[in-house]
Short mmCIF file of C-alpha atoms in Angstrom, two decimals:
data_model
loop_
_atom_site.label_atom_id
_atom_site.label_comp_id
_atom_site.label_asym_id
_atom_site.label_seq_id
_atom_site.Cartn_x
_atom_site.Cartn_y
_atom_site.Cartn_z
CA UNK U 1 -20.48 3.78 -53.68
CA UNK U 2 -20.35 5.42 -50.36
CA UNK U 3 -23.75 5.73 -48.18
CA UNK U 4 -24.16 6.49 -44.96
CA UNK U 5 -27.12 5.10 -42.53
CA UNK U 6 -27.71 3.91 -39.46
CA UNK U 7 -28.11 0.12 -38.37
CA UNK U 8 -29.56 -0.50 -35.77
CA UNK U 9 -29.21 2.89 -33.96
CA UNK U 10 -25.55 2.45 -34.64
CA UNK U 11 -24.69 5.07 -37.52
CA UNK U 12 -22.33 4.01 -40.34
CA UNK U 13 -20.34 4.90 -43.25
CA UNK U 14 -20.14 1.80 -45.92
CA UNK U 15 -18.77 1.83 -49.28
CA UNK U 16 -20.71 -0.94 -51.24
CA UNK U 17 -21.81 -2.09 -54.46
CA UNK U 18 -24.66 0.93 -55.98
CA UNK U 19 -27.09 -2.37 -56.16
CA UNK U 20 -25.95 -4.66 -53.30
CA UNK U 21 -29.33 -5.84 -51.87
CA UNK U 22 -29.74 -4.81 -48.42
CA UNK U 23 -29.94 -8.08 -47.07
CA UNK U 24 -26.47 -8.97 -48.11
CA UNK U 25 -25.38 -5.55 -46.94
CA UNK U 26 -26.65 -6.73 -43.46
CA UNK U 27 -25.30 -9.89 -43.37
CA UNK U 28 -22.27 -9.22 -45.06
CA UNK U 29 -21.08 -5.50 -43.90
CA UNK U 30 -23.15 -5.19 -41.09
CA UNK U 31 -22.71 -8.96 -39.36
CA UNK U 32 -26.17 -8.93 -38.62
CA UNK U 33 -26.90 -12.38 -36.70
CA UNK U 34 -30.89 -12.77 -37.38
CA UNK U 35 -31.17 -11.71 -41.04
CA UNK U 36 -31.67 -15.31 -42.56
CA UNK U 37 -32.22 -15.33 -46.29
CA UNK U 38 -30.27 -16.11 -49.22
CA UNK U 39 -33.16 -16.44 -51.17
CA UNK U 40 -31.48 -13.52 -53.72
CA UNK U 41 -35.45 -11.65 -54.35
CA UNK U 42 -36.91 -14.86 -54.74
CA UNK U 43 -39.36 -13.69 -51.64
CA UNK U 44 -38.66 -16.67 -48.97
CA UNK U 45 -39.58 -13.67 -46.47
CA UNK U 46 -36.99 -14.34 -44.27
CA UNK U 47 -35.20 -10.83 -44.54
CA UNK U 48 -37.93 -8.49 -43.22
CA UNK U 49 -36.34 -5.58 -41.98
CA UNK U 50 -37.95 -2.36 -40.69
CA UNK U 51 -36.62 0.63 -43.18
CA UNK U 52 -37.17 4.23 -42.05
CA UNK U 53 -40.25 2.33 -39.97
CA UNK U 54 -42.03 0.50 -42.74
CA UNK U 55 -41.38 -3.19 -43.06
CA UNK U 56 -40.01 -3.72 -46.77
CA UNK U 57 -37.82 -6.96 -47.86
CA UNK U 58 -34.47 -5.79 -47.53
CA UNK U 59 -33.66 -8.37 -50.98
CA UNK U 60 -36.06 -5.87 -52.63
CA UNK U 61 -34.00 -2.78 -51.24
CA UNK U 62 -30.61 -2.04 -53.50
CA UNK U 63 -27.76 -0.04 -51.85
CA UNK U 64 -28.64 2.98 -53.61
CA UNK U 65 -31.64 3.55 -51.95
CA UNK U 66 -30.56 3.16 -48.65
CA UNK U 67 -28.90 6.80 -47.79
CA UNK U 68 -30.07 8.46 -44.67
CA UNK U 69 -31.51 5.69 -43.82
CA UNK U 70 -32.87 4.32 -40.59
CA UNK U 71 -32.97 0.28 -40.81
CA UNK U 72 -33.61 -1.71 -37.66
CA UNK U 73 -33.64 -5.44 -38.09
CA UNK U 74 -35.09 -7.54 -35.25
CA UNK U 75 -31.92 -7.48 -33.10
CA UNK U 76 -32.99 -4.02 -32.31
CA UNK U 77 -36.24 -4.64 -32.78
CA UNK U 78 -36.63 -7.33 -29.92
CA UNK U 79 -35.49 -4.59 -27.47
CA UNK U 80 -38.46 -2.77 -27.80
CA UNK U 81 -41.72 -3.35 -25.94
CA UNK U 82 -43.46 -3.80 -29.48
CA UNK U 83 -41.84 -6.73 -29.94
CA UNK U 84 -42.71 -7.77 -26.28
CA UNK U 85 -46.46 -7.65 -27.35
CA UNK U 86 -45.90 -9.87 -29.82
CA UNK U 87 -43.75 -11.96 -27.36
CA UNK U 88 -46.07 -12.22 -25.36
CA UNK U 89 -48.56 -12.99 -27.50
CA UNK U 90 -46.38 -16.03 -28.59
CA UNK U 91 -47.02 -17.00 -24.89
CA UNK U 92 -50.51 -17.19 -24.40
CA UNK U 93 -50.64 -19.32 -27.30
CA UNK U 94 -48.18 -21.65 -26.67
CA UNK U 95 -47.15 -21.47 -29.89
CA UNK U 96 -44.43 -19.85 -31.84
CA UNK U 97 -42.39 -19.40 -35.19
CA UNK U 98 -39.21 -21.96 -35.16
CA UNK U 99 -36.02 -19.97 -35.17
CA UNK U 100 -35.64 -19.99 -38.37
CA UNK U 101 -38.59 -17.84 -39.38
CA UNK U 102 -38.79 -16.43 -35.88
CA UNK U 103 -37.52 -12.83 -36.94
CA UNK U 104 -39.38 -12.76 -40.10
CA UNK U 105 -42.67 -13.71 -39.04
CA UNK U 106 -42.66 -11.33 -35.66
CA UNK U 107 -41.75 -8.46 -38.25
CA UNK U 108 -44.74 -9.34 -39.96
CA UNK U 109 -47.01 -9.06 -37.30
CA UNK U 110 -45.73 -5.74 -36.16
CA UNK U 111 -46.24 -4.21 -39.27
CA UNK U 112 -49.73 -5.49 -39.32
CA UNK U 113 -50.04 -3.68 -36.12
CA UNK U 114 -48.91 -0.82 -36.99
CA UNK U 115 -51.26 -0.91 -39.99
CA UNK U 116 -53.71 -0.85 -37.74
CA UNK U 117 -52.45 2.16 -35.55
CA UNK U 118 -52.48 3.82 -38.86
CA UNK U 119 -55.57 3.53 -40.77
CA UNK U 120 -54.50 6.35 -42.86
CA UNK U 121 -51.94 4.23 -44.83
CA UNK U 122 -53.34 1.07 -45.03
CA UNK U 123 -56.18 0.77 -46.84
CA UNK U 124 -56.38 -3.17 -47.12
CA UNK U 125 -57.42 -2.54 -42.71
CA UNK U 126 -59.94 -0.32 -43.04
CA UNK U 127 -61.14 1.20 -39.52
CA UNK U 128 -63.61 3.43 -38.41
CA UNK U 129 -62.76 7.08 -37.99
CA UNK U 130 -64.21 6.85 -34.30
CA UNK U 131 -62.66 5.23 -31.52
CA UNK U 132 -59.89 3.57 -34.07
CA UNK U 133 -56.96 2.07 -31.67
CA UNK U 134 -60.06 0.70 -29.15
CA UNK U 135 -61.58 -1.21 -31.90
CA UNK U 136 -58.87 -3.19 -32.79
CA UNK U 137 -59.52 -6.05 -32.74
CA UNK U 138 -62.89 -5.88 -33.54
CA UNK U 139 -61.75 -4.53 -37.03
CA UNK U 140 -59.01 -7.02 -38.17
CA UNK U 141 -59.52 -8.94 -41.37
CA UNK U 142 -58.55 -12.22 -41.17
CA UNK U 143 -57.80 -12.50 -45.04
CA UNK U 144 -55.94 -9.48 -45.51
CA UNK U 145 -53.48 -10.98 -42.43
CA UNK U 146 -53.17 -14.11 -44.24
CA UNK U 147 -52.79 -12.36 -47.26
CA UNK U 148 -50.26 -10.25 -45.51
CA UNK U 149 -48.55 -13.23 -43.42
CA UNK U 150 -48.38 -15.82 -46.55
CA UNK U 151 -45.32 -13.23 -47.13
CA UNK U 152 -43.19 -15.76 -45.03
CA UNK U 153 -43.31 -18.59 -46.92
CA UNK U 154 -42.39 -20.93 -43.97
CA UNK U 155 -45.07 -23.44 -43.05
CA UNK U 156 -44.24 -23.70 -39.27
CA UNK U 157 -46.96 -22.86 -38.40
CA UNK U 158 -50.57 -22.82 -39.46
CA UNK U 159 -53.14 -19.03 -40.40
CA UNK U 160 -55.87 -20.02 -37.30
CA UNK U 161 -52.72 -19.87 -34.82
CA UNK U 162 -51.15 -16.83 -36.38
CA UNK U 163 -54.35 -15.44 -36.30
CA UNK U 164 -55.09 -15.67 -33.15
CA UNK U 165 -51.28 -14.49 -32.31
CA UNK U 166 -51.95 -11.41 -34.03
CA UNK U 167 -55.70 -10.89 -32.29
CA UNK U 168 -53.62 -11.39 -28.47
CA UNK U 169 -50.84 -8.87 -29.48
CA UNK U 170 -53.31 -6.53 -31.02
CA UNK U 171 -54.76 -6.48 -27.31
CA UNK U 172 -52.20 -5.93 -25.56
CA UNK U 173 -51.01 -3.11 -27.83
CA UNK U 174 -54.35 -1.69 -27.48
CA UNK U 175 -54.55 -2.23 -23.69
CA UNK U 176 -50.61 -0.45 -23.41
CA UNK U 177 -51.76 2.89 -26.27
CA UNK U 178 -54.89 2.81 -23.66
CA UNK U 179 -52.44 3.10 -20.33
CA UNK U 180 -50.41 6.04 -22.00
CA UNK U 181 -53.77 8.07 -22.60
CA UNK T 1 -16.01 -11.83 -52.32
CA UNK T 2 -17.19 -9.48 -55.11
CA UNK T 3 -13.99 -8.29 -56.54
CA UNK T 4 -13.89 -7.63 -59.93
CA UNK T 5 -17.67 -6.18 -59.86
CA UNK T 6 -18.18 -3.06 -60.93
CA UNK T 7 -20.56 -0.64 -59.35
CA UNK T 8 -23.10 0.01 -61.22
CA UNK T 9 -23.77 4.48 -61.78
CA UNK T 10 -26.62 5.52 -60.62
CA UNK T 11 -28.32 8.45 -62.25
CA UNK T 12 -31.23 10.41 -60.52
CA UNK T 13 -33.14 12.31 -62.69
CA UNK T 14 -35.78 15.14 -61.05
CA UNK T 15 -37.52 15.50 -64.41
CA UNK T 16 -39.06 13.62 -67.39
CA UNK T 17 -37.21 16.13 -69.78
CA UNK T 18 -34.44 15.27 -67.24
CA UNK T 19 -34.40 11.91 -68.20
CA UNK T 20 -34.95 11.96 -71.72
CA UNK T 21 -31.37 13.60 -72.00
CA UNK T 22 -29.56 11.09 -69.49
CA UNK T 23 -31.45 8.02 -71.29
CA UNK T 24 -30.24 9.56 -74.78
CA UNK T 25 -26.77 9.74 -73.30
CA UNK T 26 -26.79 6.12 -71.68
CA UNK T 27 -29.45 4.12 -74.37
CA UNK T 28 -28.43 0.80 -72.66
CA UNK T 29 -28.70 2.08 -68.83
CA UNK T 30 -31.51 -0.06 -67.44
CA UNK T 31 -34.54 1.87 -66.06
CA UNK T 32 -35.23 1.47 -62.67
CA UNK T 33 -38.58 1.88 -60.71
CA UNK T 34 -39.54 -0.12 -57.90
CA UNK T 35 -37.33 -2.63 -58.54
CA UNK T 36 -39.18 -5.50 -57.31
CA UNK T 37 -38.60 -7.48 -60.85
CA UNK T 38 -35.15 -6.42 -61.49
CA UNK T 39 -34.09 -7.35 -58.02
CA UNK T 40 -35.95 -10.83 -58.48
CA UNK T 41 -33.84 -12.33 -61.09
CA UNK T 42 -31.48 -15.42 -59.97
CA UNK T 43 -28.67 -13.63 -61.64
CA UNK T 44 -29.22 -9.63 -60.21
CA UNK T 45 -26.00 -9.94 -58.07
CA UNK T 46 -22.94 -10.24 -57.87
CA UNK T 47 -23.59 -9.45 -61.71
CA UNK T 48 -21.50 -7.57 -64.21
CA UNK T 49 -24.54 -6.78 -66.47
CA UNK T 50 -25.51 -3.93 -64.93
CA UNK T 51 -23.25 -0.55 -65.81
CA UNK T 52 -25.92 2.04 -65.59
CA UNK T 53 -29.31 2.53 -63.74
CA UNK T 54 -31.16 5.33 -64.17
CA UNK T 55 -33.87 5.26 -60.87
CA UNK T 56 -36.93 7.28 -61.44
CA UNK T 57 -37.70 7.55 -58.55
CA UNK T 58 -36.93 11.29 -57.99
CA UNK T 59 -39.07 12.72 -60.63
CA UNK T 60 -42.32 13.56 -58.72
CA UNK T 61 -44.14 13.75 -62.35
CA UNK T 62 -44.74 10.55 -62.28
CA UNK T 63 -46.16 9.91 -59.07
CA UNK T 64 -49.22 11.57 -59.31
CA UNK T 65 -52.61 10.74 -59.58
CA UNK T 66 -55.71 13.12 -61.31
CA UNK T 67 -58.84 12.78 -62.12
CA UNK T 68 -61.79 14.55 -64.28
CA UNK T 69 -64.90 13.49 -65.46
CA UNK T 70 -64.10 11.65 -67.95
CA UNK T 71 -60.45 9.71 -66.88
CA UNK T 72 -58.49 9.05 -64.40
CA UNK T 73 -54.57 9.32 -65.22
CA UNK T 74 -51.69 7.52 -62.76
CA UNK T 75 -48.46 8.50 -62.84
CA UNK T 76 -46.20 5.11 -63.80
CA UNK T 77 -44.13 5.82 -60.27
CA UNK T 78 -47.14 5.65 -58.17
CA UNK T 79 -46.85 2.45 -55.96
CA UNK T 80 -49.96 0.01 -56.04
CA UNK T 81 -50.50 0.13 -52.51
CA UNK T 82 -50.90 3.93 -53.14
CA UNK T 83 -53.40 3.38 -55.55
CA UNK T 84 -55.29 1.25 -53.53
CA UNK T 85 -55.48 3.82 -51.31
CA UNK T 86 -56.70 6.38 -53.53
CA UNK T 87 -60.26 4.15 -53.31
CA UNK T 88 -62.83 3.64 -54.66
CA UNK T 89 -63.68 7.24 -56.03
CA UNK T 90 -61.19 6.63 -58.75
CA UNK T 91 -61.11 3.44 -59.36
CA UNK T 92 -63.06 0.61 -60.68
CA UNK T 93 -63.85 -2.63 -58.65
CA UNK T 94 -61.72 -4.58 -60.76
CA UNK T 95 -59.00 -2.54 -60.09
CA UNK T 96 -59.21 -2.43 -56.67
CA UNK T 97 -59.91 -6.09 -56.97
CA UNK T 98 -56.68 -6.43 -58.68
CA UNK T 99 -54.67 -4.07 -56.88
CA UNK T 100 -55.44 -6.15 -53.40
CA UNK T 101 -54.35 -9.38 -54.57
CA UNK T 102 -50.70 -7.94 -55.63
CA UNK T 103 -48.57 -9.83 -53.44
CA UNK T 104 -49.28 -8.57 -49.89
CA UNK T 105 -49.24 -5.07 -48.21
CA UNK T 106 -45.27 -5.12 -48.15
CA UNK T 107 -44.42 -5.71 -51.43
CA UNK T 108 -47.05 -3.45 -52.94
CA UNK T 109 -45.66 -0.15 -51.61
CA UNK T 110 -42.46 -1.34 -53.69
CA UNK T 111 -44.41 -2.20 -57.20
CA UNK T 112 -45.01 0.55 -59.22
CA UNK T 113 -47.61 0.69 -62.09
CA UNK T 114 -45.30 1.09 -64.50
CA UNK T 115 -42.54 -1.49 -63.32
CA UNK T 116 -45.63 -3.97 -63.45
CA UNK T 117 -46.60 -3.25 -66.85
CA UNK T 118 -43.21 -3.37 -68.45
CA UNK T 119 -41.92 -7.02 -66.74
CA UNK T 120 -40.16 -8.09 -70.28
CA UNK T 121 -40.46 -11.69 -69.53
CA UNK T 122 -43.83 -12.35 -67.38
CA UNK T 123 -47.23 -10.95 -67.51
CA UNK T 124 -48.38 -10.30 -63.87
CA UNK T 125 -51.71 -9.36 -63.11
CA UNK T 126 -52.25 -5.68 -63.91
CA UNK T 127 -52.05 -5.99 -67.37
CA UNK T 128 -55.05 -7.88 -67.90
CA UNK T 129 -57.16 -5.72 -65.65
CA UNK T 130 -56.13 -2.48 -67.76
CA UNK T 131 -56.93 -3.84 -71.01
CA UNK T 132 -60.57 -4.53 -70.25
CA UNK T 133 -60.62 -0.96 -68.99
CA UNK T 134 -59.37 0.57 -72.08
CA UNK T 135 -56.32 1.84 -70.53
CA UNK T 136 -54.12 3.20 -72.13
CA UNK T 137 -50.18 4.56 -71.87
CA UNK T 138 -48.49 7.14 -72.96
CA UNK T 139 -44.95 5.85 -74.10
CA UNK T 140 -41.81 8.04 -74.04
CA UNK T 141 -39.40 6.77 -77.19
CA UNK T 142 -35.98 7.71 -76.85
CA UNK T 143 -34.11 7.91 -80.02
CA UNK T 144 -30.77 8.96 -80.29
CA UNK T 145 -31.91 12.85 -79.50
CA UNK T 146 -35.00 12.56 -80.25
CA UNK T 147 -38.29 11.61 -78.52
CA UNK T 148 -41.58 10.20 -79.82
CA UNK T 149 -44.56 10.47 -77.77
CA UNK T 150 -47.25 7.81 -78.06
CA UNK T 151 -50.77 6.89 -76.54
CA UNK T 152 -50.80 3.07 -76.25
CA UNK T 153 -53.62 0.85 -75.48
CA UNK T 154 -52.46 -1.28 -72.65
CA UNK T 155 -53.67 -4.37 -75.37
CA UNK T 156 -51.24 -3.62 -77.81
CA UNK T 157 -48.16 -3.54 -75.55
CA UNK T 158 -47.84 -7.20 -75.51
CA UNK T 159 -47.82 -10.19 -78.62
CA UNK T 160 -50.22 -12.72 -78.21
CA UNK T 161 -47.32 -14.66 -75.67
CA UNK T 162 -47.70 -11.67 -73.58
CA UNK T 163 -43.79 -10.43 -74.27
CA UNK T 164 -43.08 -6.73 -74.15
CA UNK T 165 -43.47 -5.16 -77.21
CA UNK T 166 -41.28 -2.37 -76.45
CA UNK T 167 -38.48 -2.37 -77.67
CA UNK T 168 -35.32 -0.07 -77.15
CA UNK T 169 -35.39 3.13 -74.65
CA UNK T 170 -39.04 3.97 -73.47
CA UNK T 171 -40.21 5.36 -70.67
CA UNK T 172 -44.29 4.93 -69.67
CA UNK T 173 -45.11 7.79 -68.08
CA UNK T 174 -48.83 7.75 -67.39
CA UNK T 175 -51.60 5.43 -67.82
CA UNK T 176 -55.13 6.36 -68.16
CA UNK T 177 -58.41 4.59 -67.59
CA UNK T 178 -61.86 6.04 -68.89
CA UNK T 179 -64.50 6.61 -65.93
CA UNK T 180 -66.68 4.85 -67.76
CA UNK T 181 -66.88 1.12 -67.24
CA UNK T 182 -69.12 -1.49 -67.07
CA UNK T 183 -71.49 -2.51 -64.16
CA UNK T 184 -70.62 -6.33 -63.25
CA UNK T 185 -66.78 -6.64 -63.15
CA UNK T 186 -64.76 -9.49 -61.71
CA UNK T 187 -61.39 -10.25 -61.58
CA UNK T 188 -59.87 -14.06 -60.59
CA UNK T 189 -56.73 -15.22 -60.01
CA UNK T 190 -55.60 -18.81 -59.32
CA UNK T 191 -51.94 -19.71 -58.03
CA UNK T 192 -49.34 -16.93 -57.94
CA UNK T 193 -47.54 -15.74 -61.19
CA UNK T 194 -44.16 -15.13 -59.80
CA UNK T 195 -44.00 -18.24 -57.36
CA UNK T 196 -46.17 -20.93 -60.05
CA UNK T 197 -46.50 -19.32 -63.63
CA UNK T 198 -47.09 -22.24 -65.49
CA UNK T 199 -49.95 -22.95 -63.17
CA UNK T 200 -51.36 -19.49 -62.53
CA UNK T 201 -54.25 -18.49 -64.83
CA UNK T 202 -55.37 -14.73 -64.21
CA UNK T 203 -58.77 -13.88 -65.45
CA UNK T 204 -60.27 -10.43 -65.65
CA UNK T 205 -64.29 -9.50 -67.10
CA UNK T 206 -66.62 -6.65 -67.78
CA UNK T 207 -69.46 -6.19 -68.95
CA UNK T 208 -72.66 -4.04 -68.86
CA UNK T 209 -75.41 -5.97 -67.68
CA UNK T 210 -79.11 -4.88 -68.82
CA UNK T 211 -82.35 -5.28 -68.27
CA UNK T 212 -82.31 -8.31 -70.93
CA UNK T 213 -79.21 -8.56 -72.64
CA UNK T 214 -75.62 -7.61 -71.56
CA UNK T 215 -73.58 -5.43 -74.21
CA UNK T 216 -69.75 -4.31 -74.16
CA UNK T 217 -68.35 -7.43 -72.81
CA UNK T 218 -64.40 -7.32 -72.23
CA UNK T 219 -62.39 -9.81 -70.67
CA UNK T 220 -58.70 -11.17 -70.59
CA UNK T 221 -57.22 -14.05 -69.38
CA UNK T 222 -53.36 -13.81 -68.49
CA UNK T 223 -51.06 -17.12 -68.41
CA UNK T 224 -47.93 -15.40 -66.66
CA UNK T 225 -45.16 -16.86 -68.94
CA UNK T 226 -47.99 -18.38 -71.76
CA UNK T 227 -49.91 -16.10 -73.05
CA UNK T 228 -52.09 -13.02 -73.00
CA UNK T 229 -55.32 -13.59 -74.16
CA UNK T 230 -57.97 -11.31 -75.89
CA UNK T 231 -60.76 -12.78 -78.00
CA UNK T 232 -61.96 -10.14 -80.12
CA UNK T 233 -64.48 -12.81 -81.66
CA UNK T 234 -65.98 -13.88 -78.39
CA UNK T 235 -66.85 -10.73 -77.22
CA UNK T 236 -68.53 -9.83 -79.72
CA UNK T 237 -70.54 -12.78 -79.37
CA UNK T 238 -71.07 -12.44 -75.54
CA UNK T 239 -72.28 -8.22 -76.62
CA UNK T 240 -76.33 -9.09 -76.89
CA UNK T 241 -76.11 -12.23 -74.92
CA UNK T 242 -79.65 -12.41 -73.65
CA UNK T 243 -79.65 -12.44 -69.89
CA UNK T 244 -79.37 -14.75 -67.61
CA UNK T 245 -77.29 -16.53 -70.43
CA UNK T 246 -79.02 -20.51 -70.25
CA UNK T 247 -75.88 -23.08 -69.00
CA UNK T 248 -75.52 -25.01 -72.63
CA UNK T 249 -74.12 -21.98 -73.86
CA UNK T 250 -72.19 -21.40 -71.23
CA UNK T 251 -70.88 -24.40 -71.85
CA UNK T 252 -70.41 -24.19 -75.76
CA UNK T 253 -68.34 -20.78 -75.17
CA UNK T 254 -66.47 -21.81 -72.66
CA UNK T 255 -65.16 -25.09 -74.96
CA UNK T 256 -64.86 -22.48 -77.80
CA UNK T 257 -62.53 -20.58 -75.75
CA UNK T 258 -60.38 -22.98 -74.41
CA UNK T 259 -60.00 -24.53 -78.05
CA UNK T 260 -59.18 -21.09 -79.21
CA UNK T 261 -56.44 -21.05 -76.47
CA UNK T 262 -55.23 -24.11 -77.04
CA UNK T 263 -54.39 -23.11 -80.83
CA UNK T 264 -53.30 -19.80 -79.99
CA UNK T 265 -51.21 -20.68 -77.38
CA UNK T 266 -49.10 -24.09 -77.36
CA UNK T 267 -47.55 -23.24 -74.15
CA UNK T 268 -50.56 -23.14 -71.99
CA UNK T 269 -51.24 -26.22 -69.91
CA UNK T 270 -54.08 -28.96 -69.68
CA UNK T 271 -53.76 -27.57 -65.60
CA UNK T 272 -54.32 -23.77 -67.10
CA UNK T 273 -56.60 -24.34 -69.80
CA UNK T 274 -59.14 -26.36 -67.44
CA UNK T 275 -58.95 -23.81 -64.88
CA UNK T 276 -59.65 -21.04 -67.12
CA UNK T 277 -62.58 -22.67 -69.10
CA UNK T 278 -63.83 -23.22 -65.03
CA UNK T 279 -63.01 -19.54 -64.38
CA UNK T 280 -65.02 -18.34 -67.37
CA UNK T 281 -68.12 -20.59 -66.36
CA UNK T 282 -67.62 -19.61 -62.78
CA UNK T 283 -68.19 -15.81 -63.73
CA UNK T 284 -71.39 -16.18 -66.14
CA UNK T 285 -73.24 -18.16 -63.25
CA UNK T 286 -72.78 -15.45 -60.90
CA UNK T 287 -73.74 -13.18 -63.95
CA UNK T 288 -76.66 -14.52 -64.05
CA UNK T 289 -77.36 -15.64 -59.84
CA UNK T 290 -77.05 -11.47 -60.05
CA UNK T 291 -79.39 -11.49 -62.86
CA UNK T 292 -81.95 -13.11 -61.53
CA UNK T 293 -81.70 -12.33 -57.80
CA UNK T 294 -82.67 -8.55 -59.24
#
């Protein structure tokens, strides 16, 4: 089967398998170098990608799905000042994911933020219609991110320092939306 | 490194009637909705199984959600994190309840309703929840060139081990759930069904609680590769159950029910049957801390 997407802002033409999983398509057609899963859909949550925007495990995506699609994985992703929040966040903690969950878990917490940013579509982080990106982190629910961070099922580190690595970038992303204004 | 494997076809249908005449022309095509389950098996690829997949996701029939006053009706393509959004004007607490503790916010706008109640293997935890609601399916049977359309209580589409009952080319294409439900619902769930299912236990209750006595009890309990159970018999004993209900008979029905489980089904663990005679007991004392905090 022939699709056509683009990779990491780099548009391509692959013929594949109709129900290749997506992370294998990565890995093994696209040489990505941070996708790190072979868990074959057994949801290790190591192959987080970001598909058309929306975080999905690409294990759970087949090839036949995937045309016209936009998929960034986090070698794209880290160029972005998103992931800088997060990075950043990782500083004033002093604590971080170990490389090989690293990806993966800073995935995670982006699309956390985002479903913040959009209340709209994500029910489980409900926010107040008034004043929604301000109240940030006011409004975060630490057992839907558990919930929603128990998706990586590495142990590297523990929910009250995730937590609070979520709370910092949620800041920052607030403070930045509040610059642009 | 996959040579030999041949691409599955993929066949988009746009409508239900659509469908009906590709299934009928490809009866052993597998049926494809979220994909979640298929795409979980050790063996989905490299796999030579697979020749045909019909994906349904391109019919926007079933992806809809009404309502009137008397049901709500969900298309079987419409995602759970969808649902969930959809709130609590349409759906009950339990549901909601339910619908929350599906895996987490990433893998729910993957699983569809209808994917999750037709798992041929393992009973996850929406099946439960819809049987104490009274849901029920309608069921597209694809027979040669015929079809048979059926309404099917969400109860009846399992055996007592909680396998499929379905058998051959069907397609669910809605389920509906009566707006009428009970007012103290709860739904538990201990350990994951896809990551521990001979440890999970999934437990789901309704009732209507009253002024004295609580009538139209309903409750499951779901043992992901074990056993779906119903107890006709016990609920008809818990209907009339003066409120609050005192602890020794707490007690006495929850021993009846794990006994009952035990004979019913063999596969069930000590682990499993402890935790759901604890789950049971758990609910009736806050039944009746609700009781008599009113």
């Amino acid at each position: 089967m022939k699709i056509e997407c683009t990779i990491d802002g780099k548009h391509l033409s692959l013929s594949v398998n109709s129900n290749k999983p997506l992370s294998l398509i990565l890995m093994e057609e696209a040489g990505n170098q941070s996708l790190n899963s072979r868990c074959r859909g057994n949801n290790c949550g190591n192959c987080i990608v970001l598909l058309n925007g929306e975080a999905v495990l690409s294990c759970m995506i087949p090839a036949f799905r995937l045309r016209g699609a936009d998929i960034k994985t986090f070698d794209s992703f880290q160029k972005t000042r998103a992931c800088h929040d997060i990075e950043r966040a990782y500083a004033a903690t002093g604590s971080k994911p170990c490389p090989n969950c690293y990806a993966a878990k800073t995935l995670i917490i982006e699309s956390i933020l985002q479903g913040l940013e959009r209340p709209d579509d994500s029910q489980p982080f409900p926010l107040p219609a008034r004043g929604r990106v301000q109240n940030l982190t006011e409004e975060l629910d630490p057992e839907n991110i558990i919930q929603e961070l128990e998706l990586n099922r590495c142990r590297c580190m523990d929910s009250a320092e995730l937590l609070q690595i979520v709370n910092i970038a949620a800041g920052y992303r607030r403070r930045r939306r509040v610059r642009r204004n | 490194m996959y040579e030999g494997i041949r691409s599955p076809a993929i066949h988009t249908p746009r409508s239900v009637s659509e469908f009906i005449s590709t299934a009928s022309h490809y009866p052993h095509a597998v049926i494809w909705a979220g994909g979640t389950y298929i795409m979980g098996r050790p063996n989905y690829y490299p796999s030579d199984g697979l020749t045909d997949i019909i994906y349904l996701g391109e019919i926007a029939d079933l992806k809809k959600i009404t309502r009137n006053d008397r049901f709500i009706e969900i298309g079987s393509m419409v995602t759970a994190s969808q649902l969930l959004n959809a709130g609590k004007l349409v759906l009950s607490d339990v549901l909601l309840d339910t619908l929350s503790k599906v895996g987490s916010k990433i893998v729910r706008k993957q699983i569809t309703i209808g994917g999750a109640l037709c798992t041929p293997d393992i009973r996850l935890v929406l099946p439960g929840s819809l049987a104490i609601l009274d849901a029920i399916v309608e069921v597209k049977q694809i027979q040669g060139n015929k079809t048979i359309n059926r309404w099917i209580p969400v109860s009846r589409l399992y055996d007592k081990d909680g396998q499929l009952l379905l058998t051959g080319m069907n397609l669910i294409t809605r389920v509906r759930i009566g707006l009428e439900t009970g007012n103290f619902q709860r739904f538990m769930m201990v350990d994951s069904p896809v990551h521990d299912p001979k440890r999970c236990v999934i437990f789901a209750f309704q009732c209507t609680k009253g002024q004295s006595n609580m009538s139209k009890a309903h409750f499951c309990f779901t043992f992901p590769t074990a056993g779906f159970h119903i107890s006709r018999e016990l609920e008809t004993q818990l209907s009339g159950q003066p409120l609050p209900v005192p602890p020794q008979r707490i007690n006495r029905l929850s021993f009846a029910l794990t006994s009952e489980i035990h004979k019913m089904h063999p596969q069930v663990t000590d682990l499993q049957l402890e935790r759901c005679r604890r789950m049971f007991e758990a609910v009736f004392h806050e039944l009746n801390t609700e009781v008599l905090e009113e």
